[in-house]
Amino acid sequence: MATDGTRDGLAVDGDRLRRRFDAFNEIGATDRGGVNRPALSDANARARDRLVEWLREAGLDVRIDEMGNVFGRRAGSEDAAPVLLGSHVDSQYNGGRFDGVVGVLGALEVVETLDDEGIETRRPIEVVAWSNEEGVRFQPDMLGSGVYTGRFDLDYAHDRTDKSGRRFGDELDRIGYRGDGPCVADDLHCYLELHVEQGPYLAERDLSVGVVEGVYGFSWLNARFTGAADHAGPTPMDRRTDALVATAEVILATRRLTATGGDDLVGTVGSVDVSPNAINVIPETVEFTLDVRSYDNAAVDEAVDRIEREIEWAGEREGADWAVEEIMRVDASTFDDDCVATIEAAAETVGVDHVRMVSGAGHDANYLNEICPTGMIFVPSEGGVSHTEAEYTEWTDVVGGVDVLLHATLSKARE
Amino acid sequence: MATDGTRDGLAVDGDRLRRRFDAFNEIGATDRGGVNRPALSDANARARDRLVEWLREAGLDVRIDEMGNVFGRRAGSEDAAPVLLGSHVDSQYNGGRFDGVVGVLGALEVVETLDDEGIETRRPIEVVAWSNEEGVRFQPDMLGSGVYTGRFDLDYAHDRTDKSGRRFGDELDRIGYRGDGPCVADDLHCYLELHVEQGPYLAERDLSVGVVEGVYGFSWLNARFTGAADHAGPTPMDRRTDALVATAEVILATRRLTATGGDDLVGTVGSVDVSPNAINVIPETVEFTLDVRSYDNAAVDEAVDRIEREIEWAGEREGADWAVEEIMRVDASTFDDDCVATIEAAAETVGVDHVRMVSGAGHDANYLNEICPTGMIFVPSEGGVSHTEAEYTEWTDVVGGVDVLLHATLSKARE
């Protein structure tokens, strides 16, 4: 019923939103129905240009900060602390069309709906698209909101490099998105983010909206084994120091320990780079990554300790040198009670099926939650699938989520 | 004592050989003391140019066939079937200086020594450098000798592509080494190849020369698991189909089964390519290779069967699709008794410590052995190390091996 408007009649224009969504996702579109717009790529630049154009057409006061975060401000009747709405428009490599985009275009739709209805709010409303949320090209992820909220220095962020050695700051210059506005948090009344769940919780329960109470904490590790490259034929098995065998033991140990480390603990080895990576040469070095998450920070601590011991043991068994470094740690975060209650009330107003839940995925909202009252709205991911071109959300659910964002925003902007 | 000449006084010029060896290995030299001259690369082309120049300076009749195999012929007193000597000058990525090069420059040194000594032979002697022995850029390996001996069609060989899609035939044209001579075997009296052992057998026994009786057979497999890419955070462990977890099981199973599959059985997963290979995405596809070797063909058959079952079981456990293909199979080969005896006698004449042994590594000699009497001479690899920049052979052992090649060649060329 979300697409048919809401109980008090105020609803967004789902057709306009759909036209924008489809046009936006022509940028960097892939053959398999996804998008390939990693942070600061040419496709990401074209997506930013399209967004800025639409923000201006909507009459918003656009500014870009020195991290490339894009803001569009709708004035309030008073110059009070604004309500900030948004998400990100960078994508995974060959990622989905919904991840991030629904939150940014949804926020734009919210302010346009208020304009259409001639609704003035006491507080300004700002739409934001954060830089480098995905963290696949430049690590760590959530870099734009991380600098904005003071977690990272600007110089640190500008010095991040991708695998080919290109600096984040140089790439910002290259695509013309190193703005002149300072990347520091304004005094914010609250931050609201609409996003796809990226997990199966809502889809399996046939629910349309998740009212997010908090987000898993996580740890990211970079690890490396160094063995001895040697000819795969004449080198006896008992003379080998194979960095890939040691890595395989850690991959399986990570799978095993998540079974006993806590109900919601997850662990993933997502990236493996073997050298020399030739069919007839024993692997000399393997660099690999680990991603460990739980809503229980202690469970993440324990899992990281166990994985580090597994790495040490695997290296000693194989006779390989080993190194492991935690490159990222984010504690689990609990969102503001009042924001959560406001979103829940908005879902009631809109009349969508909803449930309170926690998020397994990190979001810019994690960082915003450290500096202002924050809440998140989830819409379902079909099959729980995300970070892939197969990512899909029913359009009625997208529109229902944006309606909830509209009503929650209206409540907070009137405060 | 090899460098002090041999018992009958006939010995190669170790200093001339050393000058050539050092000059040759300036081409594609790496910072860590190795060479990077993969097949048909620019560095491989410059190495070929240098070799052709030296063959011509030595008065040899040079011809290049349509596979880029380079031949240099020294006439005999009769137009009889020639004695063919050689190896290869392509390298692994960042490989060693000795692998292949000692056999080619050693063969050149043999004919120059005969010239210096005014020794005429009944049979012609030909020096050869085979194309793409290593098989790291274009697979299968030993492609030049494989076409020459009729194992592969010329068109098949020219259509091999590297990871960036470049065709072998096009790359031959690009570097100017698609010769006009047909790539078909001549009537050969025998083939003799000098090569570094690439294993620890000689070095551990402090022996200078290996008289090779035969070569391990081997199988190369390409395998792939296809799971589901998904977000590493909100995807519960029991909802995952992780192609890398399945791969890790096969890597460890391969290590395990070699312990029970036969004394000399070796198995290696050398290459792993993960997609999308991002820190926070569950691996969707993993393509990996297997290399299985033994002097016992039945042991290779059994190991390949077991590995294919392990791949199937791992895929079924993880719920991943799997595919496996044998891209290469070479049976173990036993060299010609008379060639082996001739090399052993030559080692006695030179007075180097020697032993009969088998080779774990495949060589062009495997294919030549299918069409003519063939023998191989090994010199030690320090620590058994090969296919890496650390590869090293004591110079006195190199010269001793070339002296053995000289005397074995002389015996066969006088027949």
Short mmCIF file of N, CA, C and O in Angstrom, two decimals, chain A residues 32 92 134 136 139 163 198-200 204 220 229-237 239-240 242 244-245 248-249 251-252 255 258 265-274 277-281 283-284 289 291 293 318 360-361 384-388, chain B residues 32 92 134 136 139 163 198-200 204 220 229-237 239-240 242 244-245 248-249 251-252 255 258 265-274 277-281 283-284 289 291 293 318 360-361 384-388:
data_model
loop_
_atom_site.label_atom_id
_atom_site.label_comp_id
_atom_site.label_asym_id
_atom_site.label_seq_id
_atom_site.Cartn_x
_atom_site.Cartn_y
_atom_site.Cartn_z
N ARG A 32 25.38 -7.31 -16.55
CA ARG A 32 24.58 -8.22 -15.72
C ARG A 32 23.61 -7.45 -14.81
O ARG A 32 23.17 -7.98 -13.79
N GLN A 92 30.44 -1.01 -5.16
CA GLN A 92 31.42 -2.08 -5.22
C GLN A 92 31.89 -2.22 -6.68
O GLN A 92 31.26 -1.67 -7.58
N GLU A 134 32.14 2.44 0.27
CA GLU A 134 32.36 1.00 0.09
C GLU A 134 33.74 0.53 0.53
O GLU A 134 33.91 -0.57 1.06
N VAL A 136 36.22 -0.40 -1.28
CA VAL A 136 36.84 -1.47 -2.07
C VAL A 136 38.05 -0.95 -2.86
O VAL A 136 39.00 -1.68 -3.09
N GLN A 139 40.93 2.01 1.07
CA GLN A 139 40.59 1.56 2.42
C GLN A 139 41.16 2.55 3.43
O GLN A 139 42.19 3.16 3.17
N LYS A 163 45.16 0.06 -5.34
CA LYS A 163 46.17 -0.97 -5.63
C LYS A 163 47.18 -0.53 -6.67
O LYS A 163 48.29 -1.03 -6.73
N GLN A 198 20.91 -5.58 2.83
CA GLN A 198 22.10 -6.36 2.46
C GLN A 198 22.20 -7.68 3.21
O GLN A 198 23.26 -8.32 3.22
N GLY A 199 21.12 -8.08 3.85
CA GLY A 199 21.04 -9.37 4.51
C GLY A 199 19.64 -9.94 4.29
O GLY A 199 18.78 -9.27 3.69
N PRO A 200 19.38 -11.16 4.76
CA PRO A 200 18.12 -11.84 4.46
C PRO A 200 17.00 -11.62 5.47
O PRO A 200 15.90 -12.13 5.30
N GLU A 204 13.25 -12.72 4.39
CA GLU A 204 12.79 -14.03 4.87
C GLU A 204 11.51 -13.90 5.70
O GLU A 204 10.75 -14.87 5.83
N TRP A 220 38.83 -5.34 10.47
CA TRP A 220 39.44 -5.73 9.21
C TRP A 220 40.92 -6.00 9.45
O TRP A 220 41.61 -5.18 10.07
N ALA A 229 59.33 -19.70 -2.91
CA ALA A 229 58.94 -20.06 -4.28
C ALA A 229 59.89 -21.15 -4.75
O ALA A 229 61.09 -21.08 -4.51
N ASP A 230 59.36 -22.18 -5.37
CA ASP A 230 60.21 -23.26 -5.84
C ASP A 230 59.45 -24.04 -6.90
O ASP A 230 58.23 -23.91 -7.02
N HIS A 231 60.20 -24.86 -7.65
CA HIS A 231 59.59 -25.60 -8.75
C HIS A 231 58.65 -26.67 -8.20
O HIS A 231 59.01 -27.44 -7.31
N ALA A 232 57.43 -26.69 -8.76
CA ALA A 232 56.40 -27.60 -8.24
C ALA A 232 56.70 -29.08 -8.52
O ALA A 232 56.06 -29.95 -7.94
N GLY A 233 57.67 -29.36 -9.39
CA GLY A 233 57.97 -30.76 -9.71
C GLY A 233 59.00 -31.39 -8.79
O GLY A 233 58.68 -32.29 -8.02
N PRO A 234 60.25 -30.95 -8.86
CA PRO A 234 61.32 -31.66 -8.15
C PRO A 234 61.46 -31.31 -6.67
O PRO A 234 62.35 -31.82 -6.03
N THR A 235 60.60 -30.48 -6.13
CA THR A 235 60.71 -30.12 -4.72
C THR A 235 59.87 -31.08 -3.87
O THR A 235 58.64 -31.05 -3.96
N PRO A 236 60.52 -31.95 -3.09
CA PRO A 236 59.76 -32.92 -2.30
C PRO A 236 58.78 -32.22 -1.35
O PRO A 236 59.03 -31.10 -0.91
N MET A 237 57.68 -32.90 -1.04
CA MET A 237 56.66 -32.28 -0.20
C MET A 237 57.23 -31.85 1.15
O MET A 237 56.84 -30.83 1.70
N ARG A 239 60.05 -30.66 1.78
CA ARG A 239 60.99 -29.54 1.69
C ARG A 239 60.27 -28.23 1.42
O ARG A 239 60.90 -27.23 1.12
N ARG A 240 58.93 -28.24 1.46
CA ARG A 240 58.19 -27.07 0.99
C ARG A 240 57.80 -26.12 2.11
O ARG A 240 57.54 -26.54 3.24
N ASP A 242 55.00 -23.51 1.72
CA ASP A 242 53.99 -23.07 0.76
C ASP A 242 53.05 -22.07 1.45
O ASP A 242 52.25 -22.44 2.31
N LEU A 244 50.51 -20.65 0.40
CA LEU A 244 49.09 -20.84 0.12
C LEU A 244 48.49 -21.94 1.01
O LEU A 244 47.33 -21.84 1.42
N VAL A 245 49.28 -22.95 1.33
CA VAL A 245 48.79 -23.99 2.23
C VAL A 245 48.50 -23.38 3.61
O VAL A 245 47.46 -23.64 4.21
N ALA A 248 45.31 -21.43 3.38
CA ALA A 248 44.11 -22.30 3.34
C ALA A 248 43.71 -22.73 4.75
O ALA A 248 42.52 -22.80 5.08
N GLU A 249 44.71 -22.98 5.60
CA GLU A 249 44.39 -23.38 6.97
C GLU A 249 43.67 -22.25 7.71
O GLU A 249 42.74 -22.50 8.47
N ILE A 251 41.85 -19.84 6.28
CA ILE A 251 40.51 -19.69 5.69
C ILE A 251 39.53 -20.66 6.35
O ILE A 251 38.43 -20.28 6.76
N LEU A 252 39.97 -21.92 6.51
CA LEU A 252 39.06 -22.92 7.09
C LEU A 252 38.91 -22.71 8.60
O LEU A 252 37.82 -22.91 9.15
N ARG A 255 36.30 -20.08 9.08
CA ARG A 255 34.96 -20.63 8.89
C ARG A 255 34.53 -21.41 10.14
O ARG A 255 33.40 -21.27 10.62
N THR A 258 33.76 -19.26 13.59
CA THR A 258 32.53 -18.46 13.64
C THR A 258 31.36 -19.31 14.14
O THR A 258 30.35 -18.79 14.60
N LEU A 265 28.17 -13.86 15.06
CA LEU A 265 29.54 -13.66 14.60
C LEU A 265 29.69 -14.16 13.16
O LEU A 265 29.25 -15.27 12.84
N VAL A 266 30.28 -13.33 12.32
CA VAL A 266 30.60 -13.75 10.95
C VAL A 266 32.06 -13.43 10.67
O VAL A 266 32.60 -12.45 11.18
N GLY A 267 32.69 -14.27 9.85
CA GLY A 267 34.10 -14.06 9.47
C GLY A 267 34.30 -14.44 8.02
O GLY A 267 33.78 -15.46 7.56
N THR A 268 35.06 -13.63 7.30
CA THR A 268 35.21 -13.81 5.86
C THR A 268 36.64 -13.51 5.43
O THR A 268 37.20 -12.48 5.83
N VAL A 269 37.22 -14.42 4.63
CA VAL A 269 38.43 -14.08 3.89
C VAL A 269 37.96 -13.72 2.48
O VAL A 269 37.50 -14.59 1.74
N GLY A 270 38.01 -12.44 2.16
CA GLY A 270 37.41 -11.96 0.91
C GLY A 270 38.41 -11.77 -0.22
O GLY A 270 38.07 -11.87 -1.39
N SER A 271 39.67 -11.50 0.14
CA SER A 271 40.68 -11.14 -0.87
C SER A 271 41.94 -11.97 -0.63
O SER A 271 42.42 -12.07 0.49
N VAL A 272 42.44 -12.58 -1.69
CA VAL A 272 43.66 -13.38 -1.64
C VAL A 272 44.51 -13.03 -2.86
O VAL A 272 44.01 -13.07 -3.99
N ASP A 273 45.75 -12.65 -2.61
CA ASP A 273 46.68 -12.36 -3.72
C ASP A 273 47.93 -13.20 -3.56
O ASP A 273 48.67 -13.06 -2.60
N VAL A 274 48.15 -14.10 -4.54
CA VAL A 274 49.23 -15.08 -4.50
C VAL A 274 50.37 -14.61 -5.41
O VAL A 274 50.13 -14.09 -6.49
N ASN A 277 52.04 -16.85 -8.35
CA ASN A 277 50.74 -17.23 -8.95
C ASN A 277 50.90 -17.91 -10.31
O ASN A 277 50.19 -17.60 -11.26
N ALA A 278 51.80 -18.86 -10.35
CA ALA A 278 52.04 -19.65 -11.58
C ALA A 278 51.75 -21.12 -11.31
O ALA A 278 51.98 -21.62 -10.21
N ILE A 279 51.27 -21.81 -12.34
CA ILE A 279 50.77 -23.18 -12.18
C ILE A 279 51.86 -24.13 -11.66
O ILE A 279 51.55 -25.07 -10.92
N ASN A 280 53.12 -23.87 -11.99
CA ASN A 280 54.17 -24.83 -11.64
C ASN A 280 55.20 -24.25 -10.66
O ASN A 280 56.35 -24.66 -10.65
N VAL A 281 54.78 -23.27 -9.88
CA VAL A 281 55.66 -22.67 -8.87
C VAL A 281 54.96 -22.69 -7.51
O VAL A 281 53.80 -22.28 -7.40
N PRO A 283 53.71 -21.36 -4.20
CA PRO A 283 53.45 -19.97 -3.82
C PRO A 283 54.43 -19.46 -2.75
O PRO A 283 54.62 -20.10 -1.72
N GLU A 284 55.07 -18.32 -3.06
CA GLU A 284 56.04 -17.74 -2.14
C GLU A 284 55.37 -16.84 -1.11
O GLU A 284 55.60 -16.96 0.08
N THR A 289 42.95 -10.93 3.30
CA THR A 289 42.22 -10.06 4.21
C THR A 289 41.22 -10.86 5.02
O THR A 289 40.74 -11.91 4.57
N ASP A 291 37.61 -10.21 7.50
CA ASP A 291 36.53 -9.32 7.91
C ASP A 291 35.74 -10.07 8.97
O ASP A 291 35.22 -11.15 8.71
N ARG A 293 32.78 -9.72 12.12
CA ARG A 293 31.73 -8.83 12.61
C ARG A 293 30.82 -9.49 13.63
O ARG A 293 30.59 -10.70 13.59
N GLU A 318 53.91 -24.57 8.70
CA GLU A 318 54.44 -24.61 7.33
C GLU A 318 55.87 -24.10 7.26
O GLU A 318 56.53 -24.26 6.25
N GLY A 360 24.02 -5.87 10.07
CA GLY A 360 25.32 -6.55 10.00
C GLY A 360 26.34 -5.76 9.21
O GLY A 360 27.54 -6.00 9.32
N ALA A 361 25.88 -4.84 8.42
CA ALA A 361 26.78 -4.07 7.56
C ALA A 361 27.09 -2.73 8.21
O ALA A 361 26.25 -2.14 8.86
N GLY A 384 18.63 -11.67 0.49
CA GLY A 384 19.73 -11.18 1.31
C GLY A 384 20.97 -10.82 0.50
O GLY A 384 22.04 -10.57 1.06
N VAL A 385 20.79 -10.76 -0.82
CA VAL A 385 21.94 -10.60 -1.71
C VAL A 385 22.32 -9.12 -1.86
O VAL A 385 21.46 -8.28 -2.09
N SER A 386 23.61 -8.84 -1.69
CA SER A 386 24.10 -7.48 -1.89
C SER A 386 25.58 -7.53 -2.29
O SER A 386 26.17 -8.60 -2.29
N HIS A 387 26.13 -6.37 -2.61
CA HIS A 387 27.52 -6.28 -3.10
C HIS A 387 27.73 -7.16 -4.33
O HIS A 387 28.82 -7.69 -4.55
N THR A 388 26.67 -7.31 -5.10
CA THR A 388 26.75 -8.07 -6.35
C THR A 388 25.69 -7.50 -7.30
O THR A 388 24.74 -6.85 -6.87
N ARG B 32 66.64 -8.39 -7.73
CA ARG B 32 67.00 -9.43 -6.77
C ARG B 32 67.88 -10.50 -7.40
O ARG B 32 67.95 -11.62 -6.90
N GLN B 92 60.76 -17.89 -16.10
CA GLN B 92 59.59 -17.65 -15.26
C GLN B 92 59.45 -16.13 -15.08
O GLN B 92 60.37 -15.38 -15.38
N GLU B 134 58.71 -22.57 -20.38
CA GLU B 134 58.22 -22.41 -19.00
C GLU B 134 56.70 -22.53 -18.89
O GLU B 134 56.18 -23.06 -17.91
N VAL B 136 54.54 -20.22 -18.32
CA VAL B 136 53.88 -19.36 -17.33
C VAL B 136 53.04 -18.27 -17.99
O VAL B 136 52.02 -17.86 -17.45
N GLN B 139 50.10 -21.25 -21.88
CA GLN B 139 50.03 -22.66 -21.53
C GLN B 139 49.49 -23.45 -22.71
O GLN B 139 48.71 -22.92 -23.48
N LYS B 163 47.07 -14.12 -20.24
CA LYS B 163 45.95 -13.64 -19.41
C LYS B 163 45.34 -12.36 -19.96
O LYS B 163 44.18 -12.07 -19.71
N GLN B 198 66.92 -28.17 -10.46
CA GLN B 198 65.69 -27.56 -9.92
C GLN B 198 65.12 -28.32 -8.73
O GLN B 198 63.98 -28.10 -8.34
N GLY B 199 65.92 -29.22 -8.19
CA GLY B 199 65.55 -29.95 -6.98
C GLY B 199 66.78 -30.10 -6.12
O GLY B 199 67.89 -29.72 -6.52
N PRO B 200 66.64 -30.68 -4.91
CA PRO B 200 67.74 -30.72 -3.95
C PRO B 200 68.63 -31.97 -4.04
O PRO B 200 69.59 -32.09 -3.28
N GLU B 204 72.17 -31.87 -2.07
CA GLU B 204 72.20 -32.51 -0.75
C GLU B 204 73.25 -33.61 -0.69
O GLU B 204 73.72 -33.97 0.39
N TRP B 220 48.34 -31.28 -15.33
CA TRP B 220 47.94 -29.92 -14.94
C TRP B 220 46.42 -29.83 -15.03
O TRP B 220 45.83 -30.22 -16.04
N ALA B 229 28.48 -14.22 -4.47
CA ALA B 229 29.06 -13.00 -3.90
C ALA B 229 28.00 -12.38 -3.00
O ALA B 229 26.82 -12.34 -3.35
N ASP B 230 28.39 -11.96 -1.82
CA ASP B 230 27.43 -11.36 -0.91
C ASP B 230 28.19 -10.55 0.13
O ASP B 230 29.40 -10.71 0.29
N HIS B 231 27.46 -9.69 0.84
CA HIS B 231 28.09 -8.79 1.80
C HIS B 231 28.61 -9.60 2.99
O HIS B 231 27.89 -10.41 3.57
N ALA B 232 29.87 -9.34 3.34
CA ALA B 232 30.53 -10.13 4.40
C ALA B 232 29.95 -9.87 5.79
O ALA B 232 30.23 -10.62 6.71
N GLY B 233 29.16 -8.81 5.94
CA GLY B 233 28.61 -8.51 7.27
C GLY B 233 27.28 -9.19 7.55
O GLY B 233 27.21 -10.08 8.40
N PRO B 234 26.23 -8.81 6.86
CA PRO B 234 24.89 -9.28 7.24
C PRO B 234 24.52 -10.67 6.71
O PRO B 234 23.40 -11.11 6.94
N THR B 235 25.43 -11.35 6.03
CA THR B 235 25.09 -12.67 5.52
C THR B 235 25.47 -13.74 6.54
O THR B 235 26.65 -13.95 6.79
N PRO B 236 24.48 -14.39 7.16
CA PRO B 236 24.79 -15.40 8.19
C PRO B 236 25.68 -16.50 7.63
O PRO B 236 25.61 -16.82 6.43
N MET B 237 26.49 -17.10 8.48
CA MET B 237 27.42 -18.13 8.02
C MET B 237 26.70 -19.28 7.34
O MET B 237 27.20 -19.86 6.38
N ARG B 239 24.17 -19.17 5.50
CA ARG B 239 23.56 -18.80 4.22
C ARG B 239 24.62 -18.63 3.13
O ARG B 239 24.34 -18.15 2.05
N ARG B 240 25.87 -18.99 3.42
CA ARG B 240 26.95 -18.65 2.51
C ARG B 240 27.30 -19.78 1.55
O ARG B 240 27.20 -20.95 1.90
N ASP B 242 30.66 -19.92 -0.32
CA ASP B 242 31.93 -19.20 -0.43
C ASP B 242 32.90 -20.04 -1.26
O ASP B 242 33.39 -21.08 -0.83
N LEU B 244 35.86 -19.55 -1.98
CA LEU B 244 37.23 -19.63 -1.45
C LEU B 244 37.34 -20.68 -0.35
O LEU B 244 38.37 -21.35 -0.23
N VAL B 245 36.29 -20.86 0.44
CA VAL B 245 36.31 -21.91 1.46
C VAL B 245 36.42 -23.28 0.79
O VAL B 245 37.22 -24.13 1.19
N ALA B 248 39.95 -23.71 -0.39
CA ALA B 248 40.89 -24.00 0.71
C ALA B 248 40.86 -25.48 1.07
O ALA B 248 41.90 -26.09 1.36
N GLU B 249 39.67 -26.09 1.00
CA GLU B 249 39.58 -27.52 1.31
C GLU B 249 40.36 -28.34 0.30
O GLU B 249 41.02 -29.33 0.65
N ILE B 251 42.97 -27.26 -1.49
CA ILE B 251 44.41 -26.99 -1.28
C ILE B 251 44.96 -27.91 -0.19
O ILE B 251 46.00 -28.55 -0.36
N LEU B 252 44.22 -28.03 0.90
CA LEU B 252 44.70 -28.87 2.01
C LEU B 252 44.57 -30.35 1.69
O LEU B 252 45.43 -31.15 2.06
N ARG B 255 47.56 -31.30 -0.35
CA ARG B 255 48.73 -31.48 0.50
C ARG B 255 48.68 -32.83 1.22
O ARG B 255 49.66 -33.56 1.29
N THR B 258 49.16 -36.24 -1.07
CA THR B 258 50.50 -36.53 -1.57
C THR B 258 51.30 -37.34 -0.55
O THR B 258 52.28 -38.00 -0.89
N LEU B 265 55.39 -38.72 -5.23
CA LEU B 265 54.25 -37.93 -5.67
C LEU B 265 54.30 -36.52 -5.07
O LEU B 265 54.53 -36.36 -3.87
N VAL B 266 54.13 -35.51 -5.92
CA VAL B 266 54.03 -34.13 -5.43
C VAL B 266 52.78 -33.49 -6.04
O VAL B 266 52.38 -33.82 -7.15
N GLY B 267 52.17 -32.60 -5.27
CA GLY B 267 50.98 -31.89 -5.73
C GLY B 267 51.00 -30.46 -5.25
O GLY B 267 51.36 -30.19 -4.10
N THR B 268 50.65 -29.53 -6.14
CA THR B 268 50.78 -28.10 -5.86
C THR B 268 49.59 -27.34 -6.42
O THR B 268 49.22 -27.54 -7.57
N VAL B 269 49.01 -26.47 -5.58
CA VAL B 269 48.10 -25.44 -6.08
C VAL B 269 48.94 -24.17 -6.18
O VAL B 269 49.32 -23.60 -5.15
N GLY B 270 49.26 -23.78 -7.41
CA GLY B 270 50.21 -22.68 -7.59
C GLY B 270 49.55 -21.34 -7.87
O GLY B 270 50.11 -20.30 -7.57
N SER B 271 48.36 -21.38 -8.46
CA SER B 271 47.71 -20.14 -8.91
C SER B 271 46.27 -20.11 -8.41
O SER B 271 45.55 -21.11 -8.53
N VAL B 272 45.88 -19.00 -7.81
CA VAL B 272 44.52 -18.81 -7.31
C VAL B 272 44.07 -17.41 -7.70
O VAL B 272 44.77 -16.43 -7.42
N ASP B 273 42.92 -17.33 -8.38
CA ASP B 273 42.36 -16.02 -8.74
C ASP B 273 40.93 -15.92 -8.21
O ASP B 273 40.06 -16.68 -8.61
N VAL B 274 40.74 -14.97 -7.28
CA VAL B 274 39.48 -14.80 -6.57
C VAL B 274 38.70 -13.63 -7.17
O VAL B 274 39.29 -12.61 -7.51
N ASN B 277 37.24 -10.49 -5.06
CA ASN B 277 38.50 -10.24 -4.35
C ASN B 277 38.48 -8.92 -3.58
O ASN B 277 39.44 -8.15 -3.63
N ALA B 278 37.41 -8.70 -2.85
CA ALA B 278 37.27 -7.50 -2.02
C ALA B 278 37.14 -7.91 -0.55
O ALA B 278 36.58 -8.96 -0.23
N ILE B 279 37.65 -7.06 0.33
CA ILE B 279 37.76 -7.41 1.75
C ILE B 279 36.40 -7.71 2.38
O ILE B 279 36.30 -8.55 3.27
N ASN B 280 35.34 -7.07 1.89
CA ASN B 280 34.03 -7.22 2.55
C ASN B 280 32.99 -7.90 1.66
O ASN B 280 31.79 -7.66 1.80
N VAL B 281 33.45 -8.70 0.72
CA VAL B 281 32.54 -9.44 -0.16
C VAL B 281 32.91 -10.92 -0.13
O VAL B 281 34.08 -11.28 -0.29
N PRO B 283 33.68 -14.36 -1.49
CA PRO B 283 34.16 -14.72 -2.83
C PRO B 283 33.12 -15.49 -3.65
O PRO B 283 32.57 -16.49 -3.19
N GLU B 284 32.87 -15.00 -4.86
CA GLU B 284 31.88 -15.63 -5.73
C GLU B 284 32.51 -16.73 -6.57
O GLU B 284 31.99 -17.84 -6.64
N THR B 289 44.69 -23.63 -10.06
CA THR B 289 45.38 -24.64 -10.84
C THR B 289 45.97 -25.71 -9.92
O THR B 289 46.27 -25.44 -8.76
N ASP B 291 49.00 -28.93 -10.04
CA ASP B 291 50.14 -29.55 -10.71
C ASP B 291 50.47 -30.81 -9.92
O ASP B 291 50.75 -30.74 -8.73
N ARG B 293 52.65 -34.55 -9.95
CA ARG B 293 53.76 -35.21 -10.64
C ARG B 293 54.24 -36.46 -9.90
O ARG B 293 54.19 -36.53 -8.67
N GLU B 318 29.91 -27.00 0.21
CA GLU B 318 29.71 -25.55 0.28
C GLU B 318 28.49 -25.12 -0.52
O GLU B 318 28.05 -23.98 -0.41
N GLY B 360 62.29 -34.43 -11.57
CA GLY B 360 60.92 -34.10 -11.19
C GLY B 360 60.30 -33.06 -12.09
O GLY B 360 59.08 -32.90 -12.14
N ALA B 361 61.14 -32.34 -12.80
CA ALA B 361 60.66 -31.25 -13.66
C ALA B 361 60.52 -31.74 -15.09
O ALA B 361 61.31 -32.55 -15.55
N GLY B 384 68.21 -26.75 -3.82
CA GLY B 384 67.09 -27.26 -4.62
C GLY B 384 66.18 -26.16 -5.14
O GLY B 384 65.10 -26.42 -5.65
N VAL B 385 66.65 -24.91 -5.02
CA VAL B 385 65.80 -23.77 -5.33
C VAL B 385 65.81 -23.46 -6.83
O VAL B 385 66.87 -23.39 -7.45
N SER B 386 64.62 -23.31 -7.41
CA SER B 386 64.51 -22.92 -8.81
C SER B 386 63.19 -22.18 -9.03
O SER B 386 62.38 -22.08 -8.12
N HIS B 387 63.00 -21.66 -10.26
CA HIS B 387 61.81 -20.85 -10.57
C HIS B 387 61.72 -19.66 -9.63
O HIS B 387 60.62 -19.20 -9.32
N THR B 388 62.84 -19.17 -9.18
CA THR B 388 62.88 -17.98 -8.34
C THR B 388 64.22 -17.28 -8.56
O THR B 388 65.18 -17.90 -9.03
#
